[in-house]
Amino acid sequence: MRGLMMDYPLTVGKIIQRANRVFADKEVVSILPSGRKHRYTNADLYRRTVRLMNVLRRLGVKPGERVGTFMWNHHRHLELYFAIPSMGAVTHTLNIRLFPDQLAYIVNHAADAVIFVDASLLPALEAVAPQLKTVRQFVVVTEDGTEDNTEDGTEDGTGDGTEDSTEDGMPPEATLPETTLPETTLPETTLSPIAGFEALMADADETEDFPELDEFSACGMCYTSGTTGHPKGVVYSHRGIYIHTLMAGMTDMLGFGERETVLPVVPMFHANAWSVPFLAAMVGAKTVYAGQNVSPEALVPLIREEGVTFTLGVPTIWNAVLQYLRKEGGGLGELRTMIVGGSSAPPAMIRAYREEYGIEFIHAWGMTETSPLGTVNRLKKKMDHWTPEHRMAALTRVGIPAPIVELRIVDDQGQEVPPDGASPGELLVRGPAVASAYYNNPDSAVQFTEDGWFRTGDVATRDENAIVQITDRTKDLIKSGGEWISSVEMENAIMACEGVLEAAVVARPDLKYDERPVAFVVPAPGGKGVDPARIIESLSGQFAKWQLPAPEDIRQIDQIPKTSVGKFDKKVLRARLEG
Amino acid sequence: MRGLMMDYPLTVGKIIQRANRVFADKEVVSILPSGRKHRYTNADLYRRTVRLMNVLRRLGVKPGERVGTFMWNHHRHLELYFAIPSMGAVTHTLNIRLFPDQLAYIVNHAADAVIFVDASLLPALEAVAPQLKTVRQFVVVTEDGTEDNTEDGTEDGTGDGTEDSTEDGMPPEATLPETTLPETTLPETTLSPIAGFEALMADADETEDFPELDEFSACGMCYTSGTTGHPKGVVYSHRGIYIHTLMAGMTDMLGFGERETVLPVVPMFHANAWSVPFLAAMVGAKTVYAGQNVSPEALVPLIREEGVTFTLGVPTIWNAVLQYLRKEGGGLGELRTMIVGGSSAPPAMIRAYREEYGIEFIHAWGMTETSPLGTVNRLKKKMDHWTPEHRMAALTRVGIPAPIVELRIVDDQGQEVPPDGASPGELLVRGPAVASAYYNNPDSAVQFTEDGWFRTGDVATRDENAIVQITDRTKDLIKSGGEWISSVEMENAIMACEGVLEAAVVARPDLKYDERPVAFVVPAPGGKGVDPARIIESLSGQFAKWQLPAPEDIRQIDQIPKTSVGKFDKKVLRARLEG
């Protein structure tokens, strides 16, 4: 017997239509690449999304085609987030920090037809342009344009988008469908054919045309950089994104609503910016996009000025903000919630934000392959009665599975490990917003089990309260003398030592023990530097003797190299050991 | 291009599996029909759901078949909520307050194969049993059983379910598949064949067998009693219920999470109990089911004892609770949120709960056909700056559309009315959890537009903040001298008058004006009775002279007749006018 409910496809276009209809006056604030502040409403966002859909059509973009974005976080990137999938094409967010050969690989592999690029990022794209085989149009995004609602009033608002350029224009060379593109002056660039975003927008049709789309069709792509081989492409469906957005809005998940002002300090080129653009539009939250400067000097005043109540980002960002606050004084205004993912924050940081600044500091875990939200760690009701130490131990974990995520933690034989908070195993997940395969990548089939689970590559435990802890990446475990050492646990223990700012632990090949841990340690500013003996002493309470690094394996460095998404780049550290 | 996300059907079985896995120790508290309190955990609920799935299989229930429930709110009804759809059958919740001919009609129309009935409700079902054509098994739900975790210790826990009965058993007469049913003693009843719920459970297989189901398949049915003709059947799909549950859990919707203790004072036989059973299992909220006694004398102590923080119900219930609190003193313990639907609560009640009891009193609107949540009215951020009067005016409305609900308000020509908060039109809705048709009811096609909208039959306005107000049912509008009078607005105005407890306004046929309003008014206890002149005077500030009822059309009565779901029964009042 079939249900008699409407056949109503769950698509991204519905989300932006709702934002316009129900939350027309809510604001979107952006810091533009130049540092100027831009401000408009959902109604403006919607109008420009509609125009941009027609721009894409005019550029000959067909349903299912990939459109790349090579951009910072700001409102024009947001317009592309909605316009591309709403007209049936596929947003391919390009990581602006990829190495050139990886960037060229993913553009070619996804077969991007058009790429939108921030003017400030032109050099990085120009460097790989000769290798790009499928791009038939580049669109450069400058800050001039049709709107003049930037706050400092310096932006020119005359509307033809030509005044700010000091160089000769690069008229488009390709023959485009129906009409040629408007001529305009643009920043000097070797990209070709090139058009200007605002010139295209000024000329665009305003007809609202949201085609009916299959909810299983693709709406976005994001490549995840593997440790070996080429980056692998995740293809999001409209259905997956829509369901993930509903889930992300649930109270114990991200759970922000109309009353919040949300600042995602996560790049829009990474894993749907943790779903913030979609959820904010669906629930009517005011949003703030920080542009390219995410230093504490830029973030802290922005949080205070815009009344940000809710933010998301990696621990590195919040560590820097904390150091800044300690030095400069003052607090974070109305900020009350900080969702932290990407890697684990040390207890000292959690405690500082919670106890000194009154901010609910919440760990979450996710991956590009999980859209990305996998787990969130809000305190459970019964923890109100726990001791502060017990509660803090719980807070260092990554939380319970999201409602649309099923997870299993399995040993080498594929059996579930006991929920004792100690037995580690590989974390497998499944759900309607979890990848079923990588795009055109048969070699990666090994990451998907035959009975429909995705192998995350993370090592995890699960306790009697169903709370998950990520103890390591399978590849980052250190195998020493036949036993395992968790690099993440050792990093956290070292980072808890006085005088330590950051620490990363990797394996060094060893003839006798196979592998031994090496700790790269960044001393806290103003301290006396790293003291290996003291670190080893403080680790000895938590690690067995055979697990402890040798004194010469505790190495002071100025900073930990980070990946394009802000995680410790252990590949680089391992290379240093070899070099 | 297709998305590469897992093909993961959204089904009700996933929800109960999650409750067991992630929130095993969270409690479900029930007041049994006898008044005794029963308490167990999600782990117990899950184990019994699994057994009950196997009981249904043993009774020969096939996927797609309808299984009726004729029961109060308690844990065994909850077990059926999960077990029936999880094994692929369809829960048909029977309204225990239907008139006998309607009850017989809906059981036959849905072709229920099995009906589960509370022992205390046997007489009502026995009265119609001879008319039932499709039921091949009745199962009587008594309070004896295998578990002995009721709190007062009086429940017998020896496990064979026979002790409490004082009458001879009624062994089943039908030949059942594979085995015969266990013999047991049961309450005396003319229903046949009859079996006992706990006897079947004691004997059941514990194998966990959750079949893979199509998410578009039916999981539940609920009939809505029309004003004319027979009740009409709504058929819920697994997909619709799952998506509706995610939405209901969003912060600005019901938005309760793991930390809340939820008491739904809405019958489980009505519109999925406003989604509470599904959402509570998905997010791990402690739940309290109040059984059959929803008097203030029962509810208020229950709310205090169980630490209820979140409740839902119709205004009639909360009006009675308020009168009780005024008389008896004391508050409502930890209660902080009250979701109110079914009809509109008067401002005085809203103000009392918010200002005197610190409870967020929130209107919502929905229908059986919308699963049911259609709109919810939480205060928007910008209303913090409004005057108290302006905010109160906003609070009397039903709110913004739920994220999965699109709505239009159209005039007689099908054109959208302006969003001015004043222009009324018929409310149309669509979405993945909105009915696309009534079950086997071609005559009702008129309620569904050709372009895919459901005509709610409600008259509504929408303001510049997208906030909807239901001004009337299309059939309850009073047409007088060619103009319309809203019966609901007049009722609210009369209920705001001093000395008035409740008021219902209906149309009286009139030769000159077509129709004239008649107000049935219940005076507040301890007052001087209804004074028509004073009521008319206070209405004259809000209504035009021609709209005001004549003094003789303001009639004092002892109580307003209510429908089976607690709404004013205007059919009865109209009949009085004719009589």
GROMACS .gro file of N, CA and C in nm, chain A residues 1-6 8 10 14 18 21-23 25 64 66 215-218 234-237 239 242-243 246 249-252 255 257-259 282-283 379-382 384 400-404 406-407 416 429-436 439 452 454 462 466, chain B residues 1-6 8 10 14 18 21-23 25 66 215-218 234-237 239 242-243 246 249-252 255 257-259 279 282-283 379-382 384 400-404 406-407 416 429-436 439 452 454 462 466:
model
  384
    1MET      N    1   0.085  -0.120   0.000
    1MET     CA    2   0.000   0.000   0.000
    1MET      C    3   0.088   0.124   0.000
    2ARG      N    4   0.060   0.213  -0.090
    2ARG     CA    5   0.141   0.333  -0.104
    2ARG      C    6   0.084   0.445  -0.018
    3GLY      N    7   0.173   0.525   0.041
    3GLY     CA    8   0.127   0.643   0.114
    3GLY      C    9   0.066   0.743   0.017
    4LEU      N   10  -0.028   0.822   0.067
    4LEU     CA   11  -0.090   0.922  -0.020
    4LEU      C   12  -0.043   1.061   0.023
    5MET      N   13   0.088   1.079   0.016
    5MET     CA   14   0.148   1.209   0.044
    5MET      C   15   0.197   1.267  -0.089
    6MET      N   16   0.213   1.398  -0.093
    6MET     CA   17   0.251   1.463  -0.219
    6MET      C   18   0.387   1.417  -0.266
    8TYR      N   19   0.676   1.540  -0.372
    8TYR     CA   20   0.733   1.674  -0.360
    8TYR      C   21   0.884   1.659  -0.350
   10LEU      N   22   1.265   1.707  -0.287
   10LEU     CA   23   1.341   1.787  -0.191
   10LEU      C   24   1.461   1.847  -0.264
   14LYS      N   25   1.406   2.505  -0.334
   14LYS     CA   26   1.299   2.528  -0.237
   14LYS      C   27   1.350   2.609  -0.118
   18ARG      N   28   1.208   2.974  -0.003
   18ARG     CA   29   1.156   2.994   0.133
   18ARG      C   30   1.221   3.115   0.201
   21ARG      N   31   1.056   3.419   0.084
   21ARG     CA   32   0.914   3.433   0.115
   21ARG      C   33   0.888   3.452   0.264
   22VAL      N   34   0.967   3.385   0.346
   22VAL     CA   35   0.940   3.385   0.490
   22VAL      C   36   1.035   3.476   0.568
   23PHE      N   37   1.156   3.494   0.517
   23PHE     CA   38   1.256   3.571   0.592
   23PHE      C   39   1.319   3.679   0.504
   25ASP      N   40   1.349   3.992   0.507
   25ASP     CA   41   1.425   4.106   0.559
   25ASP      C   42   1.547   4.066   0.642
   64GLY      N   43   2.300   1.943  -1.495
   64GLY     CA   44   2.398   1.836  -1.473
   64GLY      C   45   2.541   1.878  -1.497
   66ARG      N   46   2.891   2.084  -1.448
   66ARG     CA   47   2.959   2.133  -1.330
   66ARG      C   48   3.005   2.277  -1.350
  215GLU      N   49   1.499   1.483  -0.712
  215GLU     CA   50   1.576   1.505  -0.588
  215GLU      C   51   1.702   1.420  -0.580
  216PHE      N   52   1.708   1.316  -0.659
  216PHE     CA   53   1.829   1.233  -0.659
  216PHE      C   54   1.939   1.290  -0.750
  217SER      N   55   1.906   1.396  -0.824
  217SER     CA   56   2.008   1.451  -0.913
  217SER      C   57   2.114   1.526  -0.833
  218ALA      N   58   2.228   1.545  -0.896
  218ALA     CA   59   2.342   1.608  -0.827
  218ALA      C   60   2.318   1.758  -0.811
  234VAL      N   61   3.325   1.385  -0.416
  234VAL     CA   62   3.196   1.350  -0.355
  234VAL      C   63   3.088   1.427  -0.430
  235VAL      N   64   2.981   1.358  -0.468
  235VAL     CA   65   2.873   1.422  -0.544
  235VAL      C   66   2.748   1.427  -0.457
  236TYR      N   67   2.712   1.547  -0.413
  236TYR     CA   68   2.593   1.564  -0.329
  236TYR      C   69   2.467   1.564  -0.415
  237SER      N   70   2.360   1.507  -0.360
  237SER     CA   71   2.230   1.513  -0.428
  237SER      C   72   2.145   1.621  -0.362
  239ARG      N   73   1.843   1.581  -0.266
  239ARG     CA   74   1.780   1.512  -0.153
  239ARG      C   75   1.871   1.509  -0.030
  242TYR      N   76   1.908   1.853   0.126
  242TYR     CA   77   1.785   1.901   0.190
  242TYR      C   78   1.762   1.829   0.324
  243ILE      N   79   1.777   1.698   0.322
  243ILE     CA   80   1.756   1.620   0.445
  243ILE      C   81   1.862   1.655   0.548
  246LEU      N   82   1.765   1.985   0.715
  246LEU     CA   83   1.663   1.966   0.819
  246LEU      C   84   1.727   1.913   0.947
  249GLY      N   85   1.936   2.149   1.150
  249GLY     CA   86   1.858   2.248   1.224
  249GLY      C   87   1.794   2.195   1.351
  250MET      N   88   1.807   2.066   1.377
  250MET     CA   89   1.747   2.011   1.498
  250MET      C   90   1.822   2.060   1.622
  251THR      N   91   1.747   2.073   1.728
  251THR     CA   92   1.797   2.139   1.850
  251THR      C   93   1.933   2.088   1.898
  252ASP      N   94   1.954   1.958   1.899
  252ASP     CA   95   2.081   1.907   1.952
  252ASP      C   96   2.190   1.895   1.847
  255GLY      N   97   2.138   2.332   1.524
  255GLY     CA   98   2.025   2.383   1.601
  255GLY      C   99   2.013   2.534   1.607
  257GLY      N  100   1.845   2.886   1.490
  257GLY     CA  101   1.716   2.923   1.434
  257GLY      C  102   1.713   3.070   1.395
  258GLU      N  103   1.595   3.123   1.384
  258GLU     CA  104   1.576   3.259   1.334
  258GLU      C  105   1.641   3.363   1.424
  259ARG      N  106   1.649   3.334   1.551
  259ARG     CA  107   1.700   3.434   1.645
  259ARG      C  108   1.852   3.447   1.646
  282MET      N  109   1.708   2.838   0.532
  282MET     CA  110   1.586   2.764   0.566
  282MET      C  111   1.520   2.815   0.694
  283VAL      N  112   1.600   2.855   0.791
  283VAL     CA  113   1.542   2.894   0.920
  283VAL      C  114   1.544   3.045   0.944
  379LEU      N  115   2.593   1.842   2.575
  379LEU     CA  116   2.584   1.772   2.703
  379LEU      C  117   2.445   1.711   2.718
  380LYS      N  118   2.442   1.585   2.761
  380LYS     CA  119   2.313   1.521   2.787
  380LYS      C  120   2.259   1.565   2.922
  381LYS      N  121   2.129   1.551   2.934
  381LYS     CA  122   2.060   1.593   3.056
  381LYS      C  123   2.124   1.533   3.181
  382LYS      N  124   2.153   1.405   3.176
  382LYS     CA  125   2.202   1.341   3.298
  382LYS      C  126   2.341   1.391   3.338
  384ASP      N  127   2.425   1.683   3.381
  384ASP     CA  128   2.411   1.794   3.477
  384ASP      C  129   2.452   1.749   3.617
  400ILE      N  130   2.720   1.226   1.981
  400ILE     CA  131   2.630   1.119   1.936
  400ILE      C  132   2.604   1.134   1.787
  401PRO      N  133   2.568   1.022   1.720
  401PRO     CA  134   2.541   1.032   1.577
  401PRO      C  135   2.423   1.124   1.549
  402ALA      N  136   2.432   1.197   1.442
  402ALA     CA  137   2.321   1.279   1.395
  402ALA      C  138   2.203   1.187   1.360
  403PRO      N  139   2.078   1.238   1.372
  403PRO     CA  140   1.962   1.153   1.346
  403PRO      C  141   1.961   1.082   1.210
  404ILE      N  142   2.021   1.138   1.109
  404ILE     CA  143   2.018   1.069   0.979
  404ILE      C  144   2.143   0.986   0.956
  406GLU      N  145   2.367   0.655   1.070
  406GLU     CA  146   2.387   0.532   1.147
  406GLU      C  147   2.536   0.508   1.152
  407LEU      N  148   2.586   0.466   1.266
  407LEU     CA  149   2.729   0.436   1.269
  407LEU      C  150   2.757   0.305   1.341
  416GLU      N  151   3.134  -0.547   1.574
  416GLU     CA  152   3.123  -0.423   1.649
  416GLU      C  153   3.201  -0.433   1.779
  429VAL      N  154   2.992   0.450   0.857
  429VAL     CA  155   2.867   0.526   0.865
  429VAL      C  156   2.780   0.498   0.742
  430ARG      N  157   2.650   0.522   0.760
  430ARG     CA  158   2.560   0.520   0.645
  430ARG      C  159   2.442   0.613   0.671
  431GLY      N  160   2.378   0.654   0.565
  431GLY     CA  161   2.266   0.745   0.577
  431GLY      C  162   2.236   0.811   0.445
  432PRO      N  163   2.125   0.887   0.439
  432PRO     CA  164   2.082   0.946   0.313
  432PRO      C  165   2.172   1.060   0.265
  433ALA      N  166   2.262   1.109   0.352
  433ALA     CA  167   2.353   1.216   0.311
  433ALA      C  168   2.498   1.171   0.322
  434VAL      N  169   2.519   1.039   0.309
  434VAL     CA  170   2.654   0.983   0.310
  434VAL      C  171   2.686   0.934   0.168
  435ALA      N  172   2.809   0.961   0.124
  435ALA     CA  173   2.850   0.922  -0.011
  435ALA      C  174   2.837   0.771  -0.032
  436SER      N  175   2.791   0.733  -0.150
  436SER     CA  176   2.780   0.591  -0.184
  436SER      C  177   2.897   0.548  -0.271
  439TYR      N  178   3.324   0.995  -0.733
  439TYR     CA  179   3.292   1.019  -0.873
  439TYR      C  180   3.400   0.961  -0.964
  452GLY      N  181   2.682  -0.176   0.223
  452GLY     CA  182   2.630  -0.040   0.219
  452GLY      C  183   2.681   0.058   0.322
  454PHE      N  184   3.002   0.324   0.455
  454PHE     CA  185   3.121   0.397   0.415
  454PHE      C  186   3.227   0.383   0.524
  462ARG      N  187   3.318   0.411   2.131
  462ARG     CA  188   3.180   0.451   2.160
  462ARG      C  189   3.153   0.410   2.304
  466ALA      N  190   2.652   0.615   2.408
  466ALA     CA  191   2.655   0.625   2.262
  466ALA      C  192   2.739   0.742   2.214
  580MET      N  193   2.301   1.440  -1.429
  580MET     CA  194   2.401   1.378  -1.341
  580MET      C  195   2.336   1.344  -1.207
  581ARG      N  196   2.354   1.221  -1.166
  581ARG     CA  197   2.294   1.175  -1.044
  581ARG      C  198   2.386   1.198  -0.926
  582GLY      N  199   2.329   1.234  -0.810
  582GLY     CA  200   2.411   1.244  -0.690
  582GLY      C  201   2.463   1.108  -0.651
  583LEU      N  202   2.576   1.106  -0.583
  583LEU     CA  203   2.631   0.977  -0.538
  583LEU      C  204   2.619   0.967  -0.387
  584MET      N  205   2.493   0.974  -0.342
  584MET     CA  206   2.463   0.957  -0.200
  584MET      C  207   2.393   0.822  -0.183
  585MET      N  208   2.399   0.767  -0.062
  585MET     CA  209   2.344   0.634  -0.040
  585MET      C  210   2.194   0.631  -0.065
  587TYR      N  211   1.912   0.532   0.079
  587TYR     CA  212   1.882   0.498   0.219
  587TYR      C  213   1.738   0.536   0.245
  589LEU      N  214   1.395   0.637   0.402
  589LEU     CA  215   1.358   0.704   0.527
  589LEU      C  216   1.236   0.633   0.584
  593LYS      N  217   1.377   0.297   1.137
  593LYS     CA  218   1.506   0.357   1.167
  593LYS      C  219   1.499   0.440   1.296
  597ARG      N  220   1.722   0.375   1.631
  597ARG     CA  221   1.809   0.481   1.685
  597ARG      C  222   1.783   0.505   1.834
  600ARG      N  223   1.960   0.251   2.027
  600ARG     CA  224   2.105   0.251   2.015
  600ARG      C  225   2.169   0.374   2.079
  601VAL      N  226   2.102   0.486   2.069
  601VAL     CA  227   2.164   0.611   2.113
  601VAL      C  228   2.107   0.661   2.246
  602PHE      N  229   1.982   0.627   2.273
  602PHE     CA  230   1.917   0.680   2.393
  602PHE      C  231   1.853   0.568   2.474
  604ASP      N  232   1.872   0.450   2.767
  604ASP     CA  233   1.830   0.465   2.907
  604ASP      C  234   1.727   0.574   2.929
  645ARG      N  235  -0.383  -0.299   0.715
  645ARG     CA  236  -0.411  -0.201   0.819
  645ARG      C  237  -0.438  -0.270   0.953
  794GLU      N  238   1.032   0.380   0.102
  794GLU     CA  239   0.994   0.495   0.185
  794GLU      C  240   0.862   0.557   0.141
  795PHE      N  241   0.818   0.528   0.021
  795PHE     CA  242   0.689   0.582  -0.024
  795PHE      C  243   0.572   0.493   0.019
  796SER      N  244   0.601   0.380   0.082
  796SER     CA  245   0.491   0.294   0.125
  796SER      C  246   0.422   0.352   0.246
  797ALA      N  247   0.298   0.308   0.268
  797ALA     CA  248   0.216   0.361   0.376
  797ALA      C  249   0.268   0.312   0.511
  813VAL      N  250  -0.660   0.982   0.560
  813VAL     CA  251  -0.528   1.030   0.519
  813VAL      C  252  -0.431   0.914   0.536
  814VAL      N  253  -0.348   0.890   0.434
  814VAL     CA  254  -0.253   0.779   0.439
  814VAL      C  255  -0.111   0.835   0.444
  815TYR      N  256  -0.047   0.819   0.559
  815TYR     CA  257   0.089   0.869   0.576
  815TYR      C  258   0.189   0.772   0.516
  816SER      N  259   0.296   0.826   0.460
  816SER     CA  260   0.405   0.742   0.410
  816SER      C  261   0.521   0.746   0.510
  818ARG      N  262   0.826   0.799   0.434
  818ARG     CA  263   0.903   0.917   0.396
  818ARG      C  264   0.846   1.044   0.459
  821TYR      N  265   0.903   1.054   0.837
  821TYR     CA  266   1.044   1.072   0.872
  821TYR      C  267   1.087   1.217   0.850
  822ILE      N  268   1.051   1.271   0.735
  822ILE     CA  269   1.089   1.410   0.703
  822ILE      C  270   1.016   1.506   0.798
  825LEU      N  271   1.204   1.508   1.131
  825LEU     CA  272   1.324   1.593   1.127
  825LEU      C  273   1.284   1.739   1.140
  828GLY      N  274   1.170   1.862   1.477
  828GLY     CA  275   1.278   1.876   1.574
  828GLY      C  276   1.362   2.001   1.557
  829MET      N  277   1.335   2.079   1.452
  829MET     CA  278   1.414   2.201   1.431
  829MET      C  279   1.380   2.305   1.539
  830THR      N  280   1.479   2.384   1.570
  830THR     CA  281   1.472   2.474   1.685
  830THR      C  282   1.346   2.561   1.689
  831ASP      N  283   1.305   2.619   1.578
  831ASP     CA  284   1.188   2.707   1.581
  831ASP      C  285   1.056   2.634   1.558
  834GLY      N  286   1.097   2.158   1.822
  834GLY     CA  287   1.232   2.188   1.869
  834GLY      C  288   1.269   2.132   2.005
  836GLY      N  289   1.458   1.858   2.241
  836GLY     CA  290   1.574   1.772   2.223
  836GLY      C  291   1.591   1.679   2.341
  837GLU      N  292   1.713   1.629   2.356
  837GLU     CA  293   1.740   1.526   2.456
  837GLU      C  294   1.716   1.576   2.598
  838ARG      N  295   1.732   1.705   2.620
  838ARG     CA  296   1.723   1.757   2.756
  838ARG      C  297   1.580   1.778   2.805
  858LEU      N  298   0.933   1.204   1.723
  858LEU     CA  299   1.043   1.298   1.750
  858LEU      C  300   1.114   1.264   1.881
  861MET      N  301   1.349   0.992   1.821
  861MET     CA  302   1.463   1.032   1.737
  861MET      C  303   1.565   1.117   1.813
  862VAL      N  304   1.518   1.201   1.904
  862VAL     CA  305   1.611   1.293   1.972
  862VAL      C  306   1.640   1.254   2.117
  958LEU      N  307   0.837   3.377   1.866
  958LEU     CA  308   0.866   3.519   1.847
  958LEU      C  309   0.993   3.535   1.765
  959LYS      N  310   0.987   3.622   1.666
  959LYS     CA  311   1.107   3.650   1.587
  959LYS      C  312   1.198   3.746   1.662
  960LYS      N  313   1.324   3.742   1.625
  960LYS     CA  314   1.426   3.824   1.690
  960LYS      C  315   1.385   3.971   1.695
  961LYS      N  316   1.334   4.022   1.584
  961LYS     CA  317   1.308   4.166   1.583
  961LYS      C  318   1.193   4.205   1.674
  963ASP      N  319   1.167   4.141   1.975
  963ASP     CA  320   1.221   4.180   2.106
  963ASP      C  321   1.210   4.331   2.126
  979ILE      N  322   0.475   3.110   1.130
  979ILE     CA  323   0.533   3.097   0.996
  979ILE      C  324   0.523   2.952   0.949
  980PRO      N  325   0.522   2.932   0.817
  980PRO     CA  326   0.515   2.794   0.767
  980PRO      C  327   0.637   2.712   0.811
  981ALA      N  328   0.614   2.587   0.840
  981ALA     CA  329   0.722   2.495   0.871
  981ALA      C  330   0.811   2.482   0.747
  982PRO      N  331   0.941   2.452   0.769
  982PRO     CA  332   1.034   2.443   0.655
  982PRO      C  333   0.991   2.350   0.542
  983ILE      N  334   0.918   2.246   0.570
  983ILE     CA  335   0.879   2.155   0.462
  983ILE      C  336   0.740   2.188   0.407
  985GLU      N  337   0.501   2.461   0.205
  985GLU     CA  338   0.480   2.583   0.127
  985GLU      C  339   0.335   2.620   0.142
  986LEU      N  340   0.307   2.748   0.157
  986LEU     CA  341   0.166   2.786   0.164
  986LEU      C  342   0.135   2.907   0.078
  995GLU      N  343  -0.304   3.519  -0.517
  995GLU     CA  344  -0.254   3.537  -0.380
  995GLU      C  345  -0.298   3.671  -0.324
 1008VAL      N  346  -0.182   2.452   0.093
 1008VAL     CA  347  -0.048   2.408   0.133
 1008VAL      C  348   0.000   2.295   0.043
 1009ARG      N  349   0.132   2.280   0.039
 1009ARG     CA  350   0.190   2.162  -0.025
 1009ARG      C  351   0.323   2.129   0.040
 1010GLY      N  352   0.367   2.007   0.022
 1010GLY     CA  353   0.493   1.964   0.082
 1010GLY      C  354   0.500   1.812   0.089
 1011PRO      N  355   0.616   1.760   0.128
 1011PRO     CA  356   0.636   1.614   0.127
 1011PRO      C  357   0.557   1.539   0.234
 1012ALA      N  358   0.499   1.613   0.330
 1012ALA     CA  359   0.419   1.548   0.434
 1012ALA      C  360   0.275   1.600   0.432
 1013VAL      N  361   0.231   1.644   0.314
 1013VAL     CA  362   0.093   1.689   0.295
 1013VAL      C  363   0.021   1.586   0.208
 1014ALA      N  364  -0.103   1.555   0.246
 1014ALA     CA  365  -0.181   1.455   0.171
 1014ALA      C  366  -0.196   1.496   0.025
 1015SER      N  367  -0.187   1.397  -0.063
 1015SER     CA  368  -0.208   1.421  -0.206
 1015SER      C  369  -0.347   1.378  -0.247
 1018TYR      N  370  -0.798   0.853   0.095
 1018TYR     CA  371  -0.798   0.711   0.059
 1018TYR      C  372  -0.932   0.670  -0.002
 1031GLY      N  373  -0.139   2.079  -0.774
 1031GLY     CA  374  -0.068   2.014  -0.664
 1031GLY      C  375  -0.078   2.076  -0.527
 1033PHE      N  376  -0.309   2.141  -0.163
 1033PHE     CA  377  -0.422   2.095  -0.082
 1033PHE      C  378  -0.499   2.217  -0.030
 1041ARG      N  379  -0.192   3.670   0.591
 1041ARG     CA  380  -0.046   3.658   0.604
 1041ARG      C  381   0.007   3.800   0.612
 1045ALA      N  382   0.544   3.729   0.716
 1045ALA     CA  383   0.508   3.594   0.673
 1045ALA      C  384   0.435   3.517   0.783
   0.00000   0.00000   0.00000
